[in-house]
């Protein structure tokens, strides 16, 4: 599973970072998504709650 982030749609509410900081984080000024740091169900739940719709799941 891969999570895509559309920076042009993102409203920077930080819901993802607050909900799963081990997956969604900012490192060296860049947004990093590490889906291996949580279960697929946890990641999908956070993606589904993204208020702007900037996050989406892509099956690999």
Coordinates of C-alpha atoms in Angstrom, one line a residue:
X1 CA 0.0 0.0 0.0
X2 CA 1.2 3.5 -0.8
X3 CA -0.3 6.8 0.4
X4 CA -0.3 9.7 -2.0
X5 CA -0.3 13.3 -0.8
X6 CA -1.5 16.2 -3.0
X7 CA 0.2 19.3 -1.7
X8 CA -2.0 21.5 -3.8
X9 CA -5.1 20.2 -2.1
X10 CA -3.7 20.0 1.5
X11 CA -5.0 22.5 4.0
X12 CA -2.3 21.6 6.5
X13 CA -4.8 20.7 9.3
X14 CA -2.2 18.2 10.5
X15 CA -4.9 15.6 11.4
X16 CA -2.7 12.9 9.9
X17 CA 0.4 14.0 11.8
X18 CA -1.5 14.2 15.1
X19 CA -3.2 10.9 14.6
X20 CA -0.2 8.8 13.4
X21 CA 3.0 10.8 13.9
X22 CA 5.1 7.7 13.3
X23 CA 3.6 7.5 9.8
X24 CA 3.0 11.1 8.8
X25 CA 5.8 13.5 9.7
X26 CA 7.9 16.4 8.5
X27 CA 11.6 15.8 8.2
X28 CA 14.0 18.4 6.9
X29 CA 11.1 20.5 5.7
X30 CA 9.6 17.7 3.6
X31 CA 6.4 15.7 4.3
X32 CA 7.3 12.0 4.8
X33 CA 4.9 9.1 4.8
X34 CA 6.1 5.8 6.2
X35 CA 3.3 3.3 5.8
X36 CA 5.4 0.5 7.4
X37 CA 5.2 2.2 10.8
X38 CA 1.5 1.3 11.4
X39 CA -1.1 -1.2 10.3
X40 CA -2.9 -0.8 7.0
X41 CA -6.2 -0.4 8.8
X42 CA -4.7 2.5 11.0
X43 CA -3.3 4.2 7.9
X44 CA -6.5 3.8 5.9
X45 CA -8.6 5.2 8.8
X46 CA -6.4 8.4 9.0
X47 CA -6.5 8.8 5.2
X48 CA -10.3 8.5 5.2
X49 CA -10.5 11.3 7.8
X50 CA -8.3 13.8 5.8
X51 CA -10.6 16.9 5.7
X52 CA -9.2 18.2 2.4
X53 CA -9.0 14.9 0.6
X54 CA -5.3 15.5 0.0
X55 CA -4.4 11.9 1.1
X56 CA -5.3 8.8 -1.0
X57 CA -4.4 5.1 -0.8
X58 CA -2.9 3.5 -3.9
X59 CA -2.7 -0.3 -3.9
X60 CA 0.7 -1.7 -5.0

